[in-house]
Structures are given as structure tokens and as C-alpha cells.
GROMACS .gro file of C-alpha atoms in nm:
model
  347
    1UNK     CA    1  -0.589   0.036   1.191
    2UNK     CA    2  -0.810  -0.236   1.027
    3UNK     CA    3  -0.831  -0.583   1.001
    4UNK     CA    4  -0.415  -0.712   0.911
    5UNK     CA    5  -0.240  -0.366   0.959
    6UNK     CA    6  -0.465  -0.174   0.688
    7UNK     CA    7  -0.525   0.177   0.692
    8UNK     CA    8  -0.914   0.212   0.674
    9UNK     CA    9  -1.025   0.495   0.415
   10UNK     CA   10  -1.364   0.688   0.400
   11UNK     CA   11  -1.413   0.825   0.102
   12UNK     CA   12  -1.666   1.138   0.109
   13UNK     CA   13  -1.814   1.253  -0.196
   14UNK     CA   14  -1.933   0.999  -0.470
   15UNK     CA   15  -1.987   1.193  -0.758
   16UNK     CA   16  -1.749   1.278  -0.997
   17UNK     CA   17  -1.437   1.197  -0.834
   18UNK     CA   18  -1.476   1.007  -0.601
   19UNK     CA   19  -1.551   0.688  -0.744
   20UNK     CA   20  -1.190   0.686  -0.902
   21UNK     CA   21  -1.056   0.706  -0.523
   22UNK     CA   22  -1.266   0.431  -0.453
   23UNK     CA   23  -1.090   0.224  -0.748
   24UNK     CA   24  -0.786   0.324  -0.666
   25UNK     CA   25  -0.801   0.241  -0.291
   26UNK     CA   26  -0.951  -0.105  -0.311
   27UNK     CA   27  -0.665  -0.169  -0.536
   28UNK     CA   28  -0.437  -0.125  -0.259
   29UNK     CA   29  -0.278  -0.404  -0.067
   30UNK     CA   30  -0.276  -0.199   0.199
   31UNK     CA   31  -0.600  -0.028   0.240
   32UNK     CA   32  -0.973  -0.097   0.354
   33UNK     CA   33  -1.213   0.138   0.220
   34UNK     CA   34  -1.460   0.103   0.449
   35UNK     CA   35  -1.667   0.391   0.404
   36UNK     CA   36  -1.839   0.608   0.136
   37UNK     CA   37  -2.075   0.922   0.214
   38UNK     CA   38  -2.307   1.142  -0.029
   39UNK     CA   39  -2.594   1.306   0.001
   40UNK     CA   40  -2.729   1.131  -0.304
   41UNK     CA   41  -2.875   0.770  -0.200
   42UNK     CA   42  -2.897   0.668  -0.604
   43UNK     CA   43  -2.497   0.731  -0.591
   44UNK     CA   44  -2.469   0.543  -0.251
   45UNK     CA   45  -2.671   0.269  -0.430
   46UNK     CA   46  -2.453   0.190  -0.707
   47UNK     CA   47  -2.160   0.198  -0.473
   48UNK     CA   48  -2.319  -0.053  -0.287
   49UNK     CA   49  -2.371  -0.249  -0.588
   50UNK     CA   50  -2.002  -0.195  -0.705
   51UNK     CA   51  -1.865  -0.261  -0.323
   52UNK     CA   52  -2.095  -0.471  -0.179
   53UNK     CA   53  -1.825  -0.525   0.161
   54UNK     CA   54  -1.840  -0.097   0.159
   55UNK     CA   55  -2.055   0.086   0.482
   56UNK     CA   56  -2.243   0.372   0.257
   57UNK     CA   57  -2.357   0.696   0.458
   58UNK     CA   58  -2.531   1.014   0.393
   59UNK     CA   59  -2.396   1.144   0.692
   60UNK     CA   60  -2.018   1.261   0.680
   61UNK     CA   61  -1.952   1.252   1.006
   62UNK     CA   62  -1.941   0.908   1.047
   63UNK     CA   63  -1.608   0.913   0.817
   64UNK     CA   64  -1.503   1.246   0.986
   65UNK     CA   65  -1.564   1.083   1.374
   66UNK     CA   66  -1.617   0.714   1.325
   67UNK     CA   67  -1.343   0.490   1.547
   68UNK     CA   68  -1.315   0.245   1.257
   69UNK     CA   69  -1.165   0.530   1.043
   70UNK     CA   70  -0.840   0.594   0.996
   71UNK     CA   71  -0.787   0.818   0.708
   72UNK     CA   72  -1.061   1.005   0.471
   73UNK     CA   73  -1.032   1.176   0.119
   74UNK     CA   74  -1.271   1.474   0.080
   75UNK     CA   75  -1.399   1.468  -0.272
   76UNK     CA   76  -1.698   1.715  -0.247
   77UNK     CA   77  -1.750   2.056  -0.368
   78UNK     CA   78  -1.450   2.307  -0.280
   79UNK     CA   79  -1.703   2.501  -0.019
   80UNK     CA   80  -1.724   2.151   0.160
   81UNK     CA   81  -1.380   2.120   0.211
   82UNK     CA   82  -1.248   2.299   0.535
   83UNK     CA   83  -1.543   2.207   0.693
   84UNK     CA   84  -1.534   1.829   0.675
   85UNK     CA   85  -1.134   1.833   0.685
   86UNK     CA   86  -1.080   2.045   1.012
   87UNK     CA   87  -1.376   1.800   1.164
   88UNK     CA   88  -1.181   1.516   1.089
   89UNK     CA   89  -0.874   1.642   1.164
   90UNK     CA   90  -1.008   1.737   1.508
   91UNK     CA   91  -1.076   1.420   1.527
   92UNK     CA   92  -0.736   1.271   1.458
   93UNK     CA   93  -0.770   1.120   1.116
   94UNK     CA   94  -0.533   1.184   0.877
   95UNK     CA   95  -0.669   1.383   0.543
   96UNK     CA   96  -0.638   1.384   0.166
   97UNK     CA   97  -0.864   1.666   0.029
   98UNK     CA   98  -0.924   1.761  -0.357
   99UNK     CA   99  -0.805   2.030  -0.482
  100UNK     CA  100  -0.816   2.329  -0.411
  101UNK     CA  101  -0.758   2.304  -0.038
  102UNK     CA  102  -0.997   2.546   0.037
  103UNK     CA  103  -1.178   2.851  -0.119
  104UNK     CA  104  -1.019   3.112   0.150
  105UNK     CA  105  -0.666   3.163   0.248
  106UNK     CA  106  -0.738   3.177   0.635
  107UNK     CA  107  -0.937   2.866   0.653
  108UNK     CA  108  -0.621   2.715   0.445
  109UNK     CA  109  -0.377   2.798   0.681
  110UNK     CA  110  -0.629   2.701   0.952
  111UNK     CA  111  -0.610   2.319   0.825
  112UNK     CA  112  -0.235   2.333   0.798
  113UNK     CA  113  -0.171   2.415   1.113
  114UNK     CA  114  -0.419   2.168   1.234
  115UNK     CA  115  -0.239   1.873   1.083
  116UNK     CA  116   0.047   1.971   1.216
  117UNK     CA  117   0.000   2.041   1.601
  118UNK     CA  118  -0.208   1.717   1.558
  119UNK     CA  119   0.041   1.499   1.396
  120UNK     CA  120  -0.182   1.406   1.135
  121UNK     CA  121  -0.096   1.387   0.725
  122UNK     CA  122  -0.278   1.647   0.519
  123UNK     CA  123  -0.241   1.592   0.147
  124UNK     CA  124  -0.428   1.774  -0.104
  125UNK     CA  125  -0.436   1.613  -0.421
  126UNK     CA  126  -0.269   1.809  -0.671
  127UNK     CA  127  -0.307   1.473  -0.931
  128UNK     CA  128  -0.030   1.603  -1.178
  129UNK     CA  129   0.231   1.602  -0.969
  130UNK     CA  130   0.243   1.279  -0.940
  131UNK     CA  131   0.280   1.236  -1.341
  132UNK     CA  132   0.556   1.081  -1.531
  133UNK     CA  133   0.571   1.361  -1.768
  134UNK     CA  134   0.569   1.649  -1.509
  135UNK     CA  135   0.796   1.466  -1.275
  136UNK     CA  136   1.033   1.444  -1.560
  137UNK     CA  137   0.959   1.821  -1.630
  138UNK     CA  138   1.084   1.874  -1.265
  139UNK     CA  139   1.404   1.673  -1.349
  140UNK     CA  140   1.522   1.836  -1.666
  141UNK     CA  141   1.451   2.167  -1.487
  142UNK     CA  142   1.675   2.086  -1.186
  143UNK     CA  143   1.976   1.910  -1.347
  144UNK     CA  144   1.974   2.209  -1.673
  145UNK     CA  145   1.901   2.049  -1.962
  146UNK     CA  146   1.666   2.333  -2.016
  147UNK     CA  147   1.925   2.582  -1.945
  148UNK     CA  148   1.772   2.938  -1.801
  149UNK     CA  149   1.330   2.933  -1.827
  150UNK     CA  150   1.253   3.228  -1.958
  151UNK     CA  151   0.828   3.178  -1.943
  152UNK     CA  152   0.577   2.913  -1.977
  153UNK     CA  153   0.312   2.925  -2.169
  154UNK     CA  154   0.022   2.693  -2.042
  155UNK     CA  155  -0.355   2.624  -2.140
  156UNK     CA  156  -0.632   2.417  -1.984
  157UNK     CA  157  -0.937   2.444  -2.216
  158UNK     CA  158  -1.296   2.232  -2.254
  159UNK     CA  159  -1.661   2.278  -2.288
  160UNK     CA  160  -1.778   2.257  -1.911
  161UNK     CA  161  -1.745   2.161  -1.669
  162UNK     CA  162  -1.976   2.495  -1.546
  163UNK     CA  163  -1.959   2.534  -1.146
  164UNK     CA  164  -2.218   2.639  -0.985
  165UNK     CA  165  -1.962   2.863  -0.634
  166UNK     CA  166  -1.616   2.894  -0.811
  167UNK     CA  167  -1.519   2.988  -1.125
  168UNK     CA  168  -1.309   2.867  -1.369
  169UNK     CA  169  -0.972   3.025  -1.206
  170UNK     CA  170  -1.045   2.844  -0.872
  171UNK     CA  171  -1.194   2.525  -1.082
  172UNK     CA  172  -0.901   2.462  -1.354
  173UNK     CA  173  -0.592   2.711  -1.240
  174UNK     CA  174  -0.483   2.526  -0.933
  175UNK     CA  175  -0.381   2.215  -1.171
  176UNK     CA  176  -0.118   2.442  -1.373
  177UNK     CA  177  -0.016   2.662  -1.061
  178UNK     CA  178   0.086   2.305  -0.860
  179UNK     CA  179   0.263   2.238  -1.134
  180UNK     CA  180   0.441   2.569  -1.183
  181UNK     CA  181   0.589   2.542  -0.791
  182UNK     CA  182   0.622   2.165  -0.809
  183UNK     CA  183   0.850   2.210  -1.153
  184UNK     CA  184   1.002   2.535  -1.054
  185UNK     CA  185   1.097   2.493  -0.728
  186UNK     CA  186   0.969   2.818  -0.665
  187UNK     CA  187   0.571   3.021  -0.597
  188UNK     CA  188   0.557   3.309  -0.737
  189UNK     CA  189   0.553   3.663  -0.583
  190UNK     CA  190   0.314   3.818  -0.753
  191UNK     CA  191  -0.052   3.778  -1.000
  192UNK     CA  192  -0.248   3.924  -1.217
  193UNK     CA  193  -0.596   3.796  -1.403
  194UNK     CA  194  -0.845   3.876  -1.645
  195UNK     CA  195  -1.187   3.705  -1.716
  196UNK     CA  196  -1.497   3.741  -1.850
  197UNK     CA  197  -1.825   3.600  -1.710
  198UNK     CA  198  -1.995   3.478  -2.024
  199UNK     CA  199  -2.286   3.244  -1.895
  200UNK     CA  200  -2.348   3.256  -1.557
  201UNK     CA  201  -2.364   3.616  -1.423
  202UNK     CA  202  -2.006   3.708  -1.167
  203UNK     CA  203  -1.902   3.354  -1.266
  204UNK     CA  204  -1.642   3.391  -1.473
  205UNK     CA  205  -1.550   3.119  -1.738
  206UNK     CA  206  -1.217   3.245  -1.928
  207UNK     CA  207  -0.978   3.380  -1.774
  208UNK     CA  208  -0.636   3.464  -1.826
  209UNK     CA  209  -0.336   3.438  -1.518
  210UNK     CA  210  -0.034   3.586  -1.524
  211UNK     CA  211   0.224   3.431  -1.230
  212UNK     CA  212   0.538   3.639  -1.183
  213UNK     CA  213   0.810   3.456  -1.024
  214UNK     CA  214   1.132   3.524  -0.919
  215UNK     CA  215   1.445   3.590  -1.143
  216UNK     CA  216   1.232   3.771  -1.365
  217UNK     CA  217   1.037   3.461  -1.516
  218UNK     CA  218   0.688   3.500  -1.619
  219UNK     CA  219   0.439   3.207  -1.673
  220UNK     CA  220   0.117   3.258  -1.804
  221UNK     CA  221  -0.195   3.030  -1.794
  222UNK     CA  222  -0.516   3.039  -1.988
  223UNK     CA  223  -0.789   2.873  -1.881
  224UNK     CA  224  -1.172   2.811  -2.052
  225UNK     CA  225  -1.485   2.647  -1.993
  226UNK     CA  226  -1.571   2.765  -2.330
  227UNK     CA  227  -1.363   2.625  -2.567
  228UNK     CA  228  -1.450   2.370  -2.835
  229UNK     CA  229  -1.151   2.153  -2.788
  230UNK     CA  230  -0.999   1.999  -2.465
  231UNK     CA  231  -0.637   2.103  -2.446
  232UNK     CA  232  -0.348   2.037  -2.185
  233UNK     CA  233  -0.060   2.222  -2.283
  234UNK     CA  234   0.233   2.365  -2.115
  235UNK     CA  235   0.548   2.500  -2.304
  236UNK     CA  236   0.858   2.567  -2.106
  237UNK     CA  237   1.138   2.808  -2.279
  238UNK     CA  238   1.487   2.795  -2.168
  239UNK     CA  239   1.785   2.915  -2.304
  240UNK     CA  240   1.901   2.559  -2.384
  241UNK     CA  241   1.631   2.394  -2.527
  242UNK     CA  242   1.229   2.459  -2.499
  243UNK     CA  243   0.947   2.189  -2.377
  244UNK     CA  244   0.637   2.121  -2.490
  245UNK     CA  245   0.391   1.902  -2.260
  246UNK     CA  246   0.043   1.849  -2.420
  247UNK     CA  247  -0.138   1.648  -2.178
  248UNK     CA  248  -0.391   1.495  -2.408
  249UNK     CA  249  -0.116   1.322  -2.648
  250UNK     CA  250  -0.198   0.943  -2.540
  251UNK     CA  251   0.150   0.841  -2.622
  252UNK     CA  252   0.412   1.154  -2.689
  253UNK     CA  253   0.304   1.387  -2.381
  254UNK     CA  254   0.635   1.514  -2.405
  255UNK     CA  255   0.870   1.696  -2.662
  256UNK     CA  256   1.209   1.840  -2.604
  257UNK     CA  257   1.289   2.031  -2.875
  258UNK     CA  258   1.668   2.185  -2.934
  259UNK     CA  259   1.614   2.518  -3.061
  260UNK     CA  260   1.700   2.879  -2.913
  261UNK     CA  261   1.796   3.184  -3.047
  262UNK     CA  262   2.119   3.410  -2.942
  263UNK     CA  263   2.225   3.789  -2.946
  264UNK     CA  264   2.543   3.891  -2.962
  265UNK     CA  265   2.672   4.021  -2.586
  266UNK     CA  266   2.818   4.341  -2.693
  267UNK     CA  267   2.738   4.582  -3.020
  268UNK     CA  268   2.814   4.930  -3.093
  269UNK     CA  269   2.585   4.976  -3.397
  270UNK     CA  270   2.281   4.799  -3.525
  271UNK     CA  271   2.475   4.683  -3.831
  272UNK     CA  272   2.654   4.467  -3.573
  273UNK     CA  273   2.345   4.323  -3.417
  274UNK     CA  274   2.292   3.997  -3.540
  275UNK     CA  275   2.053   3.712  -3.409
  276UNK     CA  276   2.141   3.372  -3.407
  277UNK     CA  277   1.913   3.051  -3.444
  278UNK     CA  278   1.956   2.755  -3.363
  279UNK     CA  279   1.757   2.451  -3.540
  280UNK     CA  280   1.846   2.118  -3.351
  281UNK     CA  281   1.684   1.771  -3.317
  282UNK     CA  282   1.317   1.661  -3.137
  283UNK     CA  283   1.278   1.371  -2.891
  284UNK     CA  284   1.057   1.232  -2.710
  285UNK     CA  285   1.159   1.138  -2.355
  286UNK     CA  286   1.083   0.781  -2.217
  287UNK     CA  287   0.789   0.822  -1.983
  288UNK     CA  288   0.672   0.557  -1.757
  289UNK     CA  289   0.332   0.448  -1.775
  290UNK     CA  290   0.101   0.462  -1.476
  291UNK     CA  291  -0.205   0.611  -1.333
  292UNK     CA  292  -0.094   0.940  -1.139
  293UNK     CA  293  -0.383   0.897  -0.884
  294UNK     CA  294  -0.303   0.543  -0.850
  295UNK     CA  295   0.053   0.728  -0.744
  296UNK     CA  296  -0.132   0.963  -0.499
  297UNK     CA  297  -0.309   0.734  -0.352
  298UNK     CA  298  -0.046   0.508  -0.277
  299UNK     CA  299   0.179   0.811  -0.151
  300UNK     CA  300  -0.083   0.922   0.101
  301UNK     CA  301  -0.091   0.607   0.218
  302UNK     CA  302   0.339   0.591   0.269
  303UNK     CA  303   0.311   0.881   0.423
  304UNK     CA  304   0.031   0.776   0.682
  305UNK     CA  305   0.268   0.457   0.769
  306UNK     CA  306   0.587   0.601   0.778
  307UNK     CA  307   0.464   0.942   0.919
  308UNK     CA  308   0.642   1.108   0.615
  309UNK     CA  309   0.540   1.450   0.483
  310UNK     CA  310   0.347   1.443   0.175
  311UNK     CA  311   0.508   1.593  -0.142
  312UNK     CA  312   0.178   1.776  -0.221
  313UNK     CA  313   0.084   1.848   0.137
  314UNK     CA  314  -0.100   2.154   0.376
  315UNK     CA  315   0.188   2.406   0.279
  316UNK     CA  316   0.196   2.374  -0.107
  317UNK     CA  317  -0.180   2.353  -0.132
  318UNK     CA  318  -0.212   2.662   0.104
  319UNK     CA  319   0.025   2.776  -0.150
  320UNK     CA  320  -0.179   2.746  -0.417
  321UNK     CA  321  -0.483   2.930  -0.278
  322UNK     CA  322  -0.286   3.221  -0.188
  323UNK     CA  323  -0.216   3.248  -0.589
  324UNK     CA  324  -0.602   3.191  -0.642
  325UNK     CA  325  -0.721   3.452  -0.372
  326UNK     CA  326  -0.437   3.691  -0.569
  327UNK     CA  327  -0.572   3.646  -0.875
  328UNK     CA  328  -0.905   3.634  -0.746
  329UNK     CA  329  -0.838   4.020  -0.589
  330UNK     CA  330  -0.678   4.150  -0.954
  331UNK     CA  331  -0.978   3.988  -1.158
  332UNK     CA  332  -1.206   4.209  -0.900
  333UNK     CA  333  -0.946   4.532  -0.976
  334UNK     CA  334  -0.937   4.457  -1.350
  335UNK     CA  335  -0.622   4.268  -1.385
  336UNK     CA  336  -0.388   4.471  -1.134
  337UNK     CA  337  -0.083   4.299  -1.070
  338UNK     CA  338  -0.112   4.177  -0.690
  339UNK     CA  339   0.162   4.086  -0.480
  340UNK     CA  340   0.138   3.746  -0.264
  341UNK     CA  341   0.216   3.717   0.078
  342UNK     CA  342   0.371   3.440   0.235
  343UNK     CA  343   0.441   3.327   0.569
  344UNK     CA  344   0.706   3.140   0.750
  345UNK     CA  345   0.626   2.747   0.701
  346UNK     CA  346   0.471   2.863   0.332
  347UNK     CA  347   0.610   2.665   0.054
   0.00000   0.00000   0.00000
């Protein structure tokens, strides 16, 4: 620990998102960041200039095996990330790594087991889980106001961000799949994808994921880097009442609406088979109003004091890539449904 009790945080990665860690961080009462690396001086330079008390490196490993680190937060390119996290788990620091965990299902569970046998927190940050609106998704779920989920419906759509080693599955998916097992309670036992590769030759940049979990409930997710509009959307269906999350509302991300539809349970002859609608109110539930990193960041950092286990930690983001290397193998096999495997300690 630093200076006064405080964790001390090296943040690697200064690009795109890791200047928001850095915000949130120094905003913390009970955090030193003390360290930021990236390759790129002109980035290092302006964190300098932002942070003038902040160490700047181009060299990683003096975050991943400095003495006067504590804790760091990988924010680099996904191929970056078991390599910098095992180092610094090897060297005892505890880890908060972007998502996905990793690109490879092996290295994931490599990582996991790492932070365990060394007693160290592993969190990957799977940012909407720590959301009013999809923690409040989660609690309607559990308690049945939603009744029975039939499917959900989800879509993550923009122009760009084009990646240069993942495609648009491994860039965009892993936000609705977290979300799926954080809301659901449950991963799902088996994938299936489709994409095309429309710019970029093998990249593929639309895709479409279908997540069968169990009790017969189907969720499917479409993602795009090609898409003119930036959309967020999720739609849960129950047998109660059905859910629509959209993300990009500023004020209304969430609507419950009171609707369904009803067959009769027995009927001899089609004459007898009537439907039955049902046409009830809209509302809006209260949501409060934070920033969910802000929440993650602050939750790592309970977690490293009162060595607690993280709520999106090693298993659910190992989790996560298992779906992704699934959908990955049916994208390769033209959309076969693939089953998942999952281990003892899994989520």
C-alpha cells in the first residue's frame, strides 16, 4: 500500500480507455494512481500534462513488477491482455483487465487459476454490469415481475470502431453476453453465429449470435460496425410483462411494458383456439444516476481491501470467452450450432 492506506493503481494502456480509468481512479478517496504506460510518448505526454504527480512509462513492466504497485488495470488491445495480466499476477498484484479477458479460452482459464492459487483479485471489466438499468434488469428477473423469459432480442450497432486482430463478435458481443449471464443467472449451453467480412478481408464486421440457454430460452444478439446509427437495445419477453432497455435513451433507458398474449391450455378443434391479448400500462422504472465505471472502479477496489470476490471476476469473464471461442468455431462452420463446455469453478 501507498502513502495513508491507498491502494496504488497502474494503469496500462492510454488510448481509448484508459484515460477514463485514470479519471475515475484519481477520483477515489482511496486510490493513488501512480502509474500510466503506452507505447505512445505523445499519449504519455498529455497524461503528464493532465497528472502532473503521475510516473508515465513506455515500459509495462514497471506496473506489472514495480514494488510501489499494488493493483493494475490492463486497458490495451485484447492480444495484450494475458500477457501483461499473468506477468503481474505472477508478480502478486491484483488485476482488472478490459474486456474480453482474453482472445483464447486456455490462456483464460490460465489467468483464473492464477488469481486464485495466488490470492490475488482478477476483475475483468464487464462495464454494464455495474449499470442501474441492467442491475434493475437483474432484479425484476429474479423476484418475477417478468414472469417466464421467453427470448431477448438485443443489438449493439455503430459506424466503427474497425479492429485491426478481432472482429466485431469478440469486439462488441462480450458487452451483451455479460449481460445475458449477469441478468439470467444462467450461461448458455450452446451458440451459433453468422457474419460477413465486408471491409477488411476474414475480419468480420456483422454478425449475428444466437445463445441457447437452458429451459429452452433463446437470446439473440446482433452486432455491426456498419450501421449508420448507434443503437443499445435489449428487449426481454416474459410471460408477464416484456422489457425494453435502449441504452442510448439519456433519460428513459428503461420501459416495462404490460402486454402478453395467451392460448387457451386445452382445445379440441381450431374453432376453439382462441388467442388472447393483453394491452396494459408503460412505466418507466426509477433508475439511479451514476457512472457504471465509476461503480467498477470503486468495486475493484472493495474487493482488493476486503479480499472479496469480484461480481464480474476470472470465472464469468472466462465465461464469456468460452461463448466467443463458440461462436467463433460456428462462424468458421457457417453458423453450426456449437455446444459450450464448462468446467467445474465455471460460472
Amino acid at each position: 500500500m501507498g502513502g495513508h492506506g491507498k491502494v496504488r493503481v497502474a494503469v496500462i494502456g492510454a488510448g481509448y480507455w484508459g484515460p477514463n480509468l485514470i479519471r475515475n481512479f484519481s477520483q477515489l478517496k482511496d486510490v493513488e494512481v501512480s502509474l500510466v504506460c503506452d507505447v505512445d510518448r505523445s499519449r504519455l505526454d498529455h497524461i503528464r500534462d493532465l497528472y502532473p504527480h503521475v510516473s508515465v512509462s513506455d515500459n509495462y513492466q514497471e506496473a506489472t513488477r514495480g514494488t510501489d504497485v499494488d493493483a493494475i488495470c490492463v486497458a490495451t488491445p485484447v492480444r495484450w491482455h494475458y500477457e501483461m495480466a499473468k506477468d503481474a499476477l505472477l508478480h502478486d498484484k491484483h488485476v482488472m483487465v478490459e474486456k474480453p479477458l482474453t482472445s483464447d479460452v486456455g490462456q483464460a482459464e490460465e489467468l483464473v487459476q492464477l488469481a486464485e492459487s495466488r490470492g490475488r483479485v482478477l476483475l475483468v471489466d464487464h462495464t454494464f454490469e455495474y449499470t442501474p438499468a441492467v442491475n434493475k434488469i437483474r432484479e425484476m428477473i429474479v423476484n418475477g415481475d417478468l414472469g417466464e423469459i421467453y427470448y431477448v432480442s438485443m443489438s449493439r450497432l455503430n459506424l466503427g470502431l474497425f479492429q485491426k486482430d478481432i472482429n466485431v463478435i469478440w469486439d462488441l458481443a462480450p458487452h451483451d453476453i455479460s449481460i445475458l449471464n449477469f441478468t439470467l443467472g444462467h450461461s448458455p449451453e450452446a451458440v451459433s453465429a453468422n457474419g460477413n467480412a465486408n471491409i477488411l478481408p476474414d475480419i468480420e464486421d456483422v454478425a449475428m449470435l444466437t445463445l441457447y440457454y437452458p429451459g429452452n430460452l433463446i437470446a439473440y444478439i446482433q452486432v455491426s460496425w456498419l450501421d449508420p446509427r448507434k443503437t443499445r437495445q435489449a428487449t426481454f419477453v416474459g410471460n408477464r410483462k416484456m422489457l425494453v432497455y435502449d441504452d442510448v435513451e439519456p433519460l428513459e433507458k428503461l420501459k416495462v411494458y404490460d402486454k402478453g398474449v395467451e392460448g387457451p391450455k386445452h382445445y379440441d378443434t381450431f374453432g376453439e383456439f382462441q388467442l388472447s391479448y393483453r394491452y396494459g400500462d408503460i412505466y418507466t422504472p426509477f433508475l439511479d444516476s451514476h457512472e457504471p465505471l465509476t461503480m467498477g472502479c470503486k468495486h475493484f477496489l472493495d474487493c482488493i481491501l476486503r479480499d472479496a470476490l469480484p461480481k464480474s471476476g476470472g470465472p464469468e469473464g472466462l465465461s464469456v470467452v468460452r461463448v466467443l471461442e463458440g461462436a467463433q468455431r460456428s462462424l468458421k462452420k457457417g453458423g453450426a450450432k456449437e455446444a459450450i463446455e464448462y468446467k467445474r469453478g465455471d460460472q
